mmCIF file of C-alpha atoms in Angstrom:
data_model
loop_
_atom_site.group_PDB
_atom_site.id
_atom_site.type_symbol
_atom_site.label_atom_id
_atom_site.label_comp_id
_atom_site.label_asym_id
_atom_site.label_seq_id
_atom_site.Cartn_x
_atom_site.Cartn_y
_atom_site.Cartn_z
ATOM 1 C CA ALA A 1 -38.286 30.409 -15.804
ATOM 2 C CA GLN A 2 -40.482 27.566 -17.863
ATOM 3 C CA SER A 3 -41.380 24.888 -15.961
ATOM 4 C CA VAL A 4 -43.403 21.490 -15.487
ATOM 5 C CA ALA A 5 -44.847 20.298 -12.382
ATOM 6 C CA GLN A 6 -46.741 16.851 -11.666
ATOM 7 C CA PRO A 7 -48.168 17.129 -8.557
ATOM 8 C CA GLU A 8 -48.655 13.609 -7.833
ATOM 9 C CA ASP A 9 -45.646 10.565 -7.569
ATOM 10 C CA GLN A 10 -47.852 7.949 -7.810
ATOM 11 C CA VAL A 11 -51.655 7.502 -8.700
ATOM 12 C CA ASN A 12 -53.611 4.560 -7.751
ATOM 13 C CA VAL A 13 -56.755 3.038 -10.231
ATOM 14 C CA ALA A 14 -58.874 0.176 -10.403
ATOM 15 C CA GLU A 15 -59.096 -1.140 -13.709
ATOM 16 C CA GLY A 16 -62.099 0.131 -15.342
ATOM 17 C CA ASN A 17 -62.406 3.115 -13.718
ATOM 18 C CA PRO A 18 -60.998 6.151 -15.288
ATOM 19 C CA LEU A 19 -57.863 7.791 -14.848
ATOM 20 C CA THR A 20 -55.927 10.999 -14.594
ATOM 21 C CA VAL A 21 -52.781 12.164 -14.882
ATOM 22 C CA LYS A 22 -51.889 15.693 -13.324
ATOM 23 C CA CYS A 23 -49.786 18.025 -15.064
ATOM 24 C CA THR A 24 -49.398 21.728 -14.402
ATOM 25 C CA TYR A 25 -47.190 23.930 -16.927
ATOM 26 C CA SER A 26 -45.608 27.644 -16.338
ATOM 27 C CA VAL A 27 -44.015 29.222 -19.508
ATOM 28 C CA SER A 28 -43.799 32.405 -21.536
ATOM 29 C CA GLY A 29 -46.237 32.632 -24.533
ATOM 30 C CA ASN A 30 -48.012 29.738 -26.029
ATOM 31 C CA PRO A 31 -47.311 26.301 -24.562
ATOM 32 C CA TYR A 32 -46.625 23.200 -26.558
ATOM 33 C CA LEU A 33 -47.082 20.661 -24.078
ATOM 34 C CA PHE A 34 -46.121 16.940 -24.467
ATOM 35 C CA TRP A 35 -47.125 13.156 -22.605
ATOM 36 C CA TYR A 36 -45.019 10.473 -22.819
ATOM 37 C CA VAL A 37 -44.996 6.999 -20.910
ATOM 38 C CA GLN A 38 -42.169 4.478 -20.417
ATOM 39 C CA TYR A 39 -42.583 1.121 -19.276
ATOM 40 C CA PRO A 40 -40.059 -0.835 -17.505
ATOM 41 C CA ASN A 41 -37.193 -0.998 -18.604
ATOM 42 C CA ARG A 42 -37.655 0.568 -21.710
ATOM 43 C CA GLY A 43 -37.079 4.383 -23.510
ATOM 44 C CA LEU A 44 -39.739 6.977 -23.372
ATOM 45 C CA GLN A 45 -43.069 6.213 -26.071
ATOM 46 C CA PHE A 46 -44.447 9.534 -27.444
ATOM 47 C CA LEU A 47 -48.291 9.447 -25.961
ATOM 48 C CA LEU A 48 -49.468 13.094 -27.519
ATOM 49 C CA LYS A 49 -49.087 16.626 -27.423
ATOM 50 C CA TYR A 50 -50.720 19.750 -27.926
ATOM 51 C CA ILE A 51 -49.633 22.785 -30.397
ATOM 52 C CA THR A 52 -52.904 24.262 -31.141
ATOM 53 C CA GLY A 53 -56.428 23.712 -31.734
ATOM 54 C CA ASP A 54 -59.196 21.914 -29.947
ATOM 55 C CA ASN A 55 -58.147 21.693 -25.976
ATOM 56 C CA LEU A 56 -58.995 18.003 -26.136
ATOM 57 C CA VAL A 57 -56.168 16.416 -27.863
ATOM 58 C CA LYS A 58 -56.279 12.649 -28.584
ATOM 59 C CA GLY A 59 -53.214 10.197 -28.298
ATOM 60 C CA SER A 60 -51.734 6.698 -28.263
ATOM 61 C CA TYR A 61 -53.683 3.601 -26.497
ATOM 62 C CA GLY A 62 -56.718 5.510 -25.893
ATOM 63 C CA PHE A 63 -55.333 8.290 -23.964
ATOM 64 C CA GLU A 64 -56.055 12.102 -24.081
ATOM 65 C CA ALA A 65 -55.303 15.368 -22.633
ATOM 66 C CA GLU A 66 -56.438 18.068 -21.923
ATOM 67 C CA PHE A 67 -55.516 21.699 -22.310
ATOM 68 C CA ASN A 68 -56.802 24.164 -19.961
ATOM 69 C CA LYS A 69 -55.507 27.832 -20.277
ATOM 70 C CA SER A 70 -56.719 29.483 -17.673
ATOM 71 C CA GLN A 71 -55.441 27.086 -15.130
ATOM 72 C CA THR A 72 -52.456 26.163 -17.018
ATOM 73 C CA SER A 73 -52.769 22.535 -16.659
ATOM 74 C CA PHE A 74 -52.402 19.500 -19.238
ATOM 75 C CA HIS A 75 -53.906 16.822 -17.522
ATOM 76 C CA LEU A 76 -53.560 13.413 -18.707
ATOM 77 C CA LYS A 77 -56.828 10.808 -18.977
ATOM 78 C CA LYS A 78 -58.570 7.768 -20.039
ATOM 79 C CA PRO A 79 -62.137 6.655 -19.394
ATOM 80 C CA SER A 80 -61.465 3.222 -19.002
ATOM 81 C CA ALA A 81 -58.072 1.933 -17.208
ATOM 82 C CA LEU A 82 -55.867 -1.514 -18.331
ATOM 83 C CA VAL A 83 -53.445 -3.083 -16.082
ATOM 84 C CA SER A 84 -51.169 -3.111 -19.125
ATOM 85 C CA ASP A 85 -51.373 1.438 -18.433
ATOM 86 C CA SER A 86 -49.461 0.790 -15.444
ATOM 87 C CA ALA A 87 -46.273 2.376 -16.295
ATOM 88 C CA LEU A 88 -43.879 6.045 -15.213
ATOM 89 C CA TYR A 89 -45.873 8.930 -17.263
ATOM 90 C CA PHE A 90 -44.053 12.369 -17.976
ATOM 91 C CA CYS A 91 -45.574 15.634 -19.036
ATOM 92 C CA ALA A 92 -43.182 18.119 -20.835
ATOM 93 C CA VAL A 93 -43.298 21.711 -22.312
ATOM 94 C CA ARG A 94 -40.972 23.046 -25.089
ATOM 95 C CA ASP A 95 -38.342 24.846 -23.584
ATOM 96 C CA MET A 96 -38.402 28.547 -25.496
ATOM 97 C CA ASP A 97 -35.138 30.047 -23.945
ATOM 98 C CA GLY A 98 -31.416 29.683 -24.738
ATOM 99 C CA ALA A 99 -29.286 28.727 -27.903
ATOM 100 C CA GLY A 100 -31.388 26.199 -29.810
ATOM 101 C CA GLY A 101 -34.350 26.598 -26.906
ATOM 102 C CA TYR A 102 -36.857 25.829 -29.433
ATOM 103 C CA ASN A 103 -35.875 22.395 -29.706
ATOM 104 C CA LYS A 104 -35.055 21.477 -25.895
ATOM 105 C CA LEU A 105 -37.972 19.809 -24.048
ATOM 106 C CA ILE A 106 -38.344 20.242 -20.264
ATOM 107 C CA PHE A 107 -39.596 17.271 -18.353
ATOM 108 C CA GLY A 108 -41.821 16.637 -15.223
ATOM 109 C CA ALA A 109 -40.378 14.688 -12.511
ATOM 110 C CA GLY A 110 -42.811 11.747 -13.551
ATOM 111 C CA THR A 111 -46.001 10.281 -12.058
ATOM 112 C CA ARG A 112 -45.923 6.702 -11.425
ATOM 113 C CA LEU A 113 -49.306 4.998 -12.177
ATOM 114 C CA ALA A 114 -50.765 1.472 -11.073
ATOM 115 C CA VAL A 115 -53.879 0.203 -12.265
ATOM 116 C CA HIS A 116 -54.852 -2.860 -10.134
ATOM 117 C CA PRO A 117 -57.339 -5.757 -11.142
ATOM 118 C CA ASP B 1 -40.913 4.341 -37.568
ATOM 119 C CA VAL B 2 -38.326 6.240 -36.185
ATOM 120 C CA LYS B 3 -35.700 4.053 -34.941
ATOM 121 C CA VAL B 4 -33.217 5.215 -32.118
ATOM 122 C CA THR B 5 -30.493 2.485 -30.909
ATOM 123 C CA GLN B 6 -28.178 2.682 -28.116
ATOM 124 C CA SER B 7 -24.979 0.780 -27.926
ATOM 125 C CA SER B 8 -26.206 -1.133 -24.355
ATOM 126 C CA ARG B 9 -28.817 -1.741 -22.471
ATOM 127 C CA TYR B 10 -26.854 -2.803 -19.051
ATOM 128 C CA LEU B 11 -23.042 -1.399 -18.612
ATOM 129 C CA VAL B 12 -20.984 -1.860 -15.605
ATOM 130 C CA LYS B 13 -17.332 0.290 -15.158
ATOM 131 C CA ARG B 14 -14.748 1.153 -12.394
ATOM 132 C CA THR B 15 -14.138 4.209 -11.066
ATOM 133 C CA GLY B 16 -11.817 6.732 -13.037
ATOM 134 C CA GLU B 17 -12.655 4.743 -16.703
ATOM 135 C CA LYS B 18 -13.453 6.557 -19.515
ATOM 136 C CA VAL B 19 -16.642 5.605 -21.006
ATOM 137 C CA PHE B 20 -18.518 6.204 -24.170
ATOM 138 C CA LEU B 21 -21.981 5.653 -24.667
ATOM 139 C CA GLU B 22 -23.363 5.700 -28.236
ATOM 140 C CA CYS B 23 -26.633 6.501 -29.937
ATOM 141 C CA VAL B 24 -27.700 5.909 -33.617
ATOM 142 C CA GLN B 25 -30.822 7.258 -34.881
ATOM 143 C CA ASP B 26 -32.298 6.494 -38.516
ATOM 144 C CA MET B 27 -34.677 9.016 -39.574
ATOM 145 C CA ASP B 28 -32.232 12.207 -40.686
ATOM 146 C CA HIS B 29 -33.205 13.992 -37.460
ATOM 147 C CA GLU B 30 -31.312 17.194 -37.026
ATOM 148 C CA ASN B 31 -31.090 17.022 -33.315
ATOM 149 C CA MET B 32 -30.177 15.101 -30.645
ATOM 150 C CA PHE B 33 -30.360 14.547 -26.868
ATOM 151 C CA TRP B 34 -28.455 12.784 -23.672
ATOM 152 C CA TYR B 35 -30.393 12.996 -20.500
ATOM 153 C CA ARG B 36 -30.141 10.983 -17.724
ATOM 154 C CA GLN B 37 -32.615 9.736 -15.394
ATOM 155 C CA ASP B 38 -32.614 9.462 -11.816
ATOM 156 C CA PRO B 39 -35.706 8.611 -9.239
ATOM 157 C CA GLY B 40 -37.795 11.189 -8.269
ATOM 158 C CA LEU B 41 -35.948 14.015 -10.570
ATOM 159 C CA GLY B 42 -37.291 13.181 -13.930
ATOM 160 C CA LEU B 43 -35.327 13.437 -17.268
ATOM 161 C CA ARG B 44 -32.131 15.823 -16.751
ATOM 162 C CA LEU B 45 -30.446 17.140 -19.993
ATOM 163 C CA ILE B 46 -26.917 16.800 -20.061
ATOM 164 C CA TYR B 47 -25.976 17.691 -23.822
ATOM 165 C CA PHE B 48 -27.884 18.265 -26.988
ATOM 166 C CA SER B 49 -26.655 18.756 -30.560
ATOM 167 C CA TYR B 50 -28.678 20.564 -33.544
ATOM 168 C CA ASP B 51 -26.346 19.793 -35.775
ATOM 169 C CA VAL B 52 -23.247 17.857 -37.074
ATOM 170 C CA LYS B 53 -20.219 19.283 -35.052
ATOM 171 C CA MET B 54 -22.303 21.522 -32.907
ATOM 172 C CA LYS B 55 -22.876 20.765 -29.440
ATOM 173 C CA GLU B 56 -24.863 22.861 -26.488
ATOM 174 C CA LYS B 57 -24.442 22.582 -22.452
ATOM 175 C CA GLY B 58 -27.937 21.230 -21.046
ATOM 176 C CA ASP B 59 -28.919 21.516 -17.335
ATOM 177 C CA ILE B 60 -26.016 19.037 -16.099
ATOM 178 C CA PRO B 61 -22.850 18.865 -18.419
ATOM 179 C CA GLU B 62 -20.193 18.672 -15.559
ATOM 180 C CA GLY B 63 -18.493 14.893 -15.905
ATOM 181 C CA TYR B 64 -19.319 14.576 -19.609
ATOM 182 C CA SER B 65 -18.947 15.466 -22.998
ATOM 183 C CA VAL B 66 -20.263 14.472 -26.630
ATOM 184 C CA SER B 67 -19.176 14.361 -30.137
ATOM 185 C CA ARG B 68 -21.056 14.387 -33.108
ATOM 186 C CA GLU B 69 -19.150 13.644 -36.266
ATOM 187 C CA LYS B 70 -22.137 12.207 -38.256
ATOM 188 C CA LYS B 71 -25.685 13.009 -38.601
ATOM 189 C CA GLU B 72 -26.613 10.099 -37.221
ATOM 190 C CA ARG B 73 -24.526 9.439 -34.303
ATOM 191 C CA PHE B 74 -24.221 11.240 -31.354
ATOM 192 C CA SER B 75 -22.042 10.243 -28.056
ATOM 193 C CA LEU B 76 -21.896 10.624 -24.865
ATOM 194 C CA ILE B 77 -18.234 10.479 -23.004
ATOM 195 C CA LEU B 78 -17.609 10.345 -19.245
ATOM 196 C CA GLU B 79 -14.076 11.429 -18.990
ATOM 197 C CA SER B 80 -13.491 9.754 -15.533
ATOM 198 C CA ALA B 81 -16.295 7.786 -14.335
ATOM 199 C CA SER B 82 -18.030 7.923 -10.688
ATOM 200 C CA THR B 83 -19.998 6.347 -8.438
ATOM 201 C CA ASN B 84 -22.627 9.536 -8.581
ATOM 202 C CA GLN B 85 -22.768 8.847 -12.599
ATOM 203 C CA THR B 86 -24.842 5.970 -11.917
ATOM 204 C CA SER B 87 -27.699 6.179 -13.376
ATOM 205 C CA MET B 88 -30.202 5.137 -16.570
ATOM 206 C CA TYR B 89 -28.870 6.920 -20.086
ATOM 207 C CA LEU B 90 -31.422 8.200 -22.449
ATOM 208 C CA CYS B 91 -30.514 9.209 -25.655
ATOM 209 C CA ALA B 92 -33.528 11.514 -28.188
ATOM 210 C CA SER B 93 -33.747 12.997 -31.160
ATOM 211 C CA SER B 94 -36.067 15.192 -33.327
ATOM 212 C CA PHE B 95 -36.472 16.969 -36.089
ATOM 213 C CA SER B 96 -36.330 20.831 -36.339
ATOM 214 C CA THR B 97 -39.722 21.341 -37.190
ATOM 215 C CA VAL B 98 -43.121 22.459 -35.559
ATOM 216 C CA THR B 99 -43.386 18.746 -34.623
ATOM 217 C CA TYR B 100 -40.635 19.133 -31.380
ATOM 218 C CA GLU B 101 -41.930 15.834 -30.288
ATOM 219 C CA GLN B 102 -38.604 13.451 -28.947
ATOM 220 C CA TYR B 103 -37.956 10.135 -30.079
ATOM 221 C CA PHE B 104 -36.043 7.936 -27.330
ATOM 222 C CA GLY B 105 -33.865 4.805 -27.502
ATOM 223 C CA PRO B 106 -33.890 2.266 -24.700
ATOM 224 C CA GLY B 107 -31.656 3.734 -22.269
ATOM 225 C CA THR B 108 -28.326 2.159 -21.072
ATOM 226 C CA ARG B 109 -28.373 1.197 -17.556
ATOM 227 C CA LEU B 110 -24.685 2.404 -15.902
ATOM 228 C CA THR B 111 -23.500 1.130 -12.745
ATOM 229 C CA VAL B 112 -19.941 2.623 -11.655
ATOM 230 C CA THR B 113 -18.473 0.959 -9.123
#
């Protein structure tokens, strides 16, 4: 079965410091990986994706993610955190199983990022 | 920009009521999805549709049904609302191409009393 895990419920970072939000995955075949952000009382916003190509993927709002096949990880990073980055972050992987499975995403439980001034 | 809209941001219903949640997308996406979001559980797929009048069960379809009569509209129906269906409901849509990313509506926070 395919799955994605976010091992940290919450990450605390001081403003200006680098941040990392962790994600590991388990899939059969080549993974398609995604990061989404959810601000309070809002829907999810797409940040970035890895399909193929460079292991370092750049996305919106200065975020980037590094795909590591040997460690089956896709960690989200930003060189300098802002207080406005405080939100809930979800990692997702394309689901290849089942009817229409190629259109579905499997989401992690989410990691709350708190950036302190 | 892709726009996915949901009929209500907040909804309060009584146990046993029939509840309709509506979702509309304006990008001609083939695929539409309904999720519920609960703290610590992430997003769980209720139902999805990959074409008009086509639907597939997700991970937690019990107590829910869906309707897709037009390509742009996907409705979630709670036949008889129960308190354990109190949750945030998120609708999403996507193309059936290699892009795969889903675009989400703002969500409906449903409270069943």
